[in-house]
PDB file of C-alpha atoms in Angstrom:
ATOM      1  CA  MET O 229       0.000   0.000   0.000  1.00 59.00           C
ATOM      2  CA  THR O 230       1.337   3.426  -0.919  1.00 74.00           C
ATOM      3  CA  THR O 231       1.268   6.507   1.234  1.00 90.00           C
ATOM      4  CA  VAL O 232       1.735   8.989  -1.622  1.00 94.00           C
ATOM      5  CA  PRO O 233      -1.571  10.351  -2.948  1.00 95.00           C
ATOM      6  CA  ALA O 234      -2.673   9.503  -6.495  1.00 96.00           C
ATOM      7  CA  GLU O 235      -3.213  13.222  -7.054  1.00 97.00           C
ATOM      8  CA  LYS O 236      -1.289  16.038  -5.425  1.00 97.00           C
ATOM      9  CA  LYS O 237      -1.453  19.753  -6.177  1.00 97.00           C
ATOM     10  CA  THR O 238       0.928  22.316  -4.741  1.00 96.00           C
ATOM     11  CA  PRO O 239       1.318  25.952  -5.798  1.00 96.00           C
ATOM     12  CA  LEU O 240       4.179  24.846  -8.090  1.00 96.00           C
ATOM     13  CA  ILE O 241       3.312  21.393  -9.451  1.00 98.00           C
ATOM     14  CA  GLU O 242       0.434  19.017 -10.092  1.00 98.00           C
ATOM     15  CA  ILE O 243       1.250  15.314  -9.743  1.00 98.00           C
ATOM     16  CA  PHE O 244      -0.984  12.529 -11.049  1.00 98.00           C
ATOM     17  CA  TRP O 245      -0.378   8.784 -10.587  1.00 98.00           C
ATOM     18  CA  ASN O 246      -2.588   6.292 -12.419  1.00 96.00           C
ATOM     19  CA  GLY O 247      -0.866   3.067 -11.395  1.00 95.00           C
ATOM     20  CA  THR O 248       1.737   2.996 -14.181  1.00 97.00           C
ATOM     21  CA  ILE O 249       2.276   6.603 -15.332  1.00 98.00           C
ATOM     22  CA  LEU O 250       3.561   9.440 -13.164  1.00 98.00           C
ATOM     23  CA  HIS O 251       2.365  12.700 -14.746  1.00 98.00           C
ATOM     24  CA  LEU O 252       4.162  15.831 -13.531  1.00 98.00           C
ATOM     25  CA  ARG O 253       2.825  19.235 -14.515  1.00 98.00           C
ATOM     26  CA  PRO O 254       4.718  22.274 -13.207  1.00 98.00           C
ATOM     27  CA  VAL O 255       2.300  25.173 -12.765  1.00 95.00           C
ATOM     28  CA  GLY O 256       4.572  27.748 -14.428  1.00 87.00           C
ATOM     29  CA  PRO O 257       5.112  30.169 -15.930  1.00 95.00           C
ATOM     30  CA  ASN O 258       8.690  29.806 -14.622  1.00 94.00           C
ATOM     31  CA  ILE O 259      10.905  27.096 -13.239  1.00 96.00           C
ATOM     32  CA  GLY O 260      13.723  28.987 -11.596  1.00 94.00           C
ATOM     33  CA  GLN O 261      15.851  29.090  -8.477  1.00 95.00           C
ATOM     34  CA  ARG O 262      12.857  29.196  -6.123  1.00 94.00           C
ATOM     35  CA  GLU O 263      10.649  26.665  -7.910  1.00 96.00           C
ATOM     36  CA  ALA O 264      13.178  23.960  -8.868  1.00 96.00           C
ATOM     37  CA  PRO O 265      13.989  22.600  -5.381  1.00 95.00           C
ATOM     38  CA  GLU O 266      10.343  22.681  -4.296  1.00 96.00           C
ATOM     39  CA  ILE O 267       9.287  20.754  -7.403  1.00 97.00           C
ATOM     40  CA  HIS O 268      12.025  18.182  -6.789  1.00 95.00           C
ATOM     41  CA  ASP O 269      11.008  17.828  -3.125  1.00 96.00           C
ATOM     42  CA  ALA O 270       7.338  17.314  -4.074  1.00 97.00           C
ATOM     43  CA  VAL O 271       8.125  14.621  -6.667  1.00 98.00           C
ATOM     44  CA  ASN O 272      10.957  12.720  -4.961  1.00 97.00           C
ATOM     45  CA  PRO O 273       8.699  10.740  -2.553  1.00 97.00           C
ATOM     46  CA  TYR O 274       6.843   9.284  -5.555  1.00 98.00           C
ATOM     47  CA  PHE O 275      10.025   7.816  -7.017  1.00 98.00           C
ATOM     48  CA  LYS O 276      11.170   6.534  -3.624  1.00 97.00           C
ATOM     49  CA  GLU O 277       7.892   4.865  -2.750  1.00 97.00           C
ATOM     50  CA  LEU O 278       6.513   3.741  -6.119  1.00 97.00           C
ATOM     51  CA  GLY O 279       9.862   2.664  -7.566  1.00 96.00           C
ATOM     52  CA  LYS O 280       9.685   0.137 -10.366  1.00 97.00           C
ATOM     53  CA  SER O 281       5.895   0.302 -10.572  1.00 97.00           C
ATOM     54  CA  ILE O 282       6.411   3.563 -12.497  1.00 98.00           C
ATOM     55  CA  ARG O 283       6.414   2.571 -16.166  1.00 98.00           C
ATOM     56  CA  ALA O 284       6.600   6.120 -17.547  1.00 98.00           C
ATOM     57  CA  MET O 285       7.124   9.636 -16.239  1.00 98.00           C
ATOM     58  CA  VAL O 286       5.548  12.448 -18.235  1.00 99.00           C
ATOM     59  CA  LEU O 287       6.960  15.919 -17.617  1.00 98.00           C
ATOM     60  CA  ASP O 288       4.186  18.180 -18.914  1.00 98.00           C
ATOM     61  CA  LEU O 289       5.619  21.644 -19.613  1.00 97.00           C
ATOM     62  CA  THR O 290       2.443  23.070 -21.160  1.00 96.00           C
ATOM     63  CA  ASP O 291       2.259  25.931 -18.643  1.00 96.00           C
ATOM     64  CA  VAL O 292       6.009  26.677 -18.499  1.00 96.00           C
ATOM     65  CA  GLN O 293       7.367  29.614 -20.488  1.00 95.00           C
ATOM     66  CA  PHE O 294      10.810  30.138 -18.902  1.00 94.00           C
ATOM     67  CA  MET O 295      13.340  27.819 -17.317  1.00 95.00           C
ATOM     68  CA  SER O 296      16.569  28.796 -15.562  1.00 95.00           C
ATOM     69  CA  SER O 297      19.654  26.614 -15.239  1.00 94.00           C
ATOM     70  CA  MET O 298      18.197  25.248 -11.988  1.00 95.00           C
ATOM     71  CA  GLY O 299      15.027  24.331 -13.862  1.00 95.00           C
ATOM     72  CA  LEU O 300      17.119  22.512 -16.452  1.00 95.00           C
ATOM     73  CA  GLY O 301      18.895  20.729 -13.617  1.00 95.00           C
ATOM     74  CA  THR O 302      15.524  19.655 -12.252  1.00 96.00           C
ATOM     75  CA  CYS O 303      14.614  18.223 -15.674  1.00 96.00           C
ATOM     76  CA  ILE O 304      17.836  16.200 -15.625  1.00 96.00           C
ATOM     77  CA  ALA O 305      17.266  15.061 -12.028  1.00 97.00           C
ATOM     78  CA  LEU O 306      13.704  13.958 -12.842  1.00 97.00           C
ATOM     79  CA  ARG O 307      14.916  12.032 -15.873  1.00 97.00           C
ATOM     80  CA  ASN O 308      17.632  10.367 -13.781  1.00 98.00           C
ATOM     81  CA  ALA O 309      15.085   9.429 -11.115  1.00 98.00           C
ATOM     82  CA  ALA O 310      12.864   7.897 -13.812  1.00 98.00           C
ATOM     83  CA  ALA O 311      15.792   5.988 -15.313  1.00 98.00           C
ATOM     84  CA  GLY O 312      16.745   4.802 -11.832  1.00 98.00           C
ATOM     85  CA  VAL O 313      13.434   2.958 -11.506  1.00 98.00           C
ATOM     86  CA  GLY O 314      13.409   1.790 -15.143  1.00 98.00           C
ATOM     87  CA  ALA O 315      10.723   4.241 -16.267  1.00 98.00           C
ATOM     88  CA  GLN O 316      10.526   5.885 -19.657  1.00 98.00           C
ATOM     89  CA  ALA O 317      11.008   9.682 -19.460  1.00 98.00           C
ATOM     90  CA  ILE O 318       8.787  11.804 -21.710  1.00 98.00           C
ATOM     91  CA  ILE O 319       8.510  15.579 -22.102  1.00 97.00           C
ATOM     92  CA  PHE O 320       5.205  16.927 -23.375  1.00 97.00           C
ATOM     93  CA  GLY O 321       3.866  20.376 -24.227  1.00 95.00           C
ATOM     94  CA  MET O 322       7.046  22.396 -24.699  1.00 96.00           C
ATOM     95  CA  SER O 323       6.869  25.836 -26.275  1.00 94.00           C
ATOM     96  CA  LYS O 324       9.129  26.580 -29.254  1.00 94.00           C
ATOM     97  CA  GLU O 325      11.422  28.556 -26.937  1.00 93.00           C
ATOM     98  CA  LEU O 326      11.756  25.689 -24.469  1.00 94.00           C
ATOM     99  CA  GLN O 327      12.350  23.252 -27.324  1.00 93.00           C
ATOM    100  CA  ALA O 328      15.195  25.465 -28.563  1.00 94.00           C
ATOM    101  CA  LEU O 329      16.675  25.649 -25.050  1.00 92.00           C
ATOM    102  CA  MET O 330      16.457  21.876 -24.568  1.00 92.00           C
ATOM    103  CA  LEU O 331      18.078  21.343 -27.965  1.00 92.00           C
ATOM    104  CA  MET O 332      20.883  23.798 -27.225  1.00 93.00           C
ATOM    105  CA  MET O 333      21.583  22.142 -23.855  1.00 91.00           C
ATOM    106  CA  LYS O 334      21.152  18.647 -25.360  1.00 91.00           C
ATOM    107  CA  ILE O 335      18.578  17.728 -22.716  1.00 89.00           C
ATOM    108  CA  GLU O 336      16.161  16.556 -25.398  1.00 86.00           C
ATOM    109  CA  LYS O 337      18.440  13.512 -25.846  1.00 92.00           C
ATOM    110  CA  LEU O 338      17.516  12.355 -22.342  1.00 94.00           C
ATOM    111  CA  TYR O 339      13.764  12.309 -23.021  1.00 96.00           C
ATOM    112  CA  LYS O 340      11.290  11.157 -25.603  1.00 96.00           C
ATOM    113  CA  ILE O 341       9.570  14.291 -26.892  1.00 95.00           C
ATOM    114  CA  ALA O 342       5.816  14.462 -27.503  1.00 96.00           C
ATOM    115  CA  SER O 343       4.633  17.654 -29.190  1.00 92.00           C
ATOM    116  CA  THR O 344       0.959  16.709 -29.318  1.00 94.00           C
ATOM    117  CA  ARG O 345      -1.452  14.684 -27.187  1.00 95.00           C
ATOM    118  CA  ASP O 346      -1.618  12.091 -30.000  1.00 97.00           C
ATOM    119  CA  GLU O 347       2.178  11.703 -29.960  1.00 96.00           C
ATOM    120  CA  LEU O 348       2.099  11.327 -26.181  1.00 97.00           C
ATOM    121  CA  ASN O 349      -0.602   8.663 -26.374  1.00 96.00           C
ATOM    122  CA  LYS O 350       1.383   6.810 -29.059  1.00 96.00           C
ATOM    123  CA  ILE O 351       4.549   6.800 -26.917  1.00 95.00           C
ATOM    124  CA  LEU O 352       2.528   5.600 -23.920  1.00 96.00           C
ATOM    125  CA  GLY O 353       0.868   2.892 -26.014  1.00 92.00           C
ATOM    126  CA  LYS O 354      -2.642   4.271 -25.561  1.00 82.00           C
TER     127      LYS O 354
END
């Protein structure tokens, strides 16, 4: 039995767990120095407790317009946490500006990228 809730909303992130997919949606519009550690602290218990039952982690950046270096570090840490439990890491809903930033920093190589809901569903096998 898990102690983490299937749905959790904080001022900075919404977390949804459906039994196989961990969906993380930062509230935005920024992920910076203040937001990054709080997001990490909110999500970390899910990886620790759910472990290998997480099949996929979706990082939904639909509401995010700006990301600092600490935000990028959080993206890497989340991907590493997903890889640590054998989960597929997927980024969904990036703006053109965030896509360019991820490409420049080569972070897009760490994730599968889904630009549309259909692409996301295809990656997730829905």
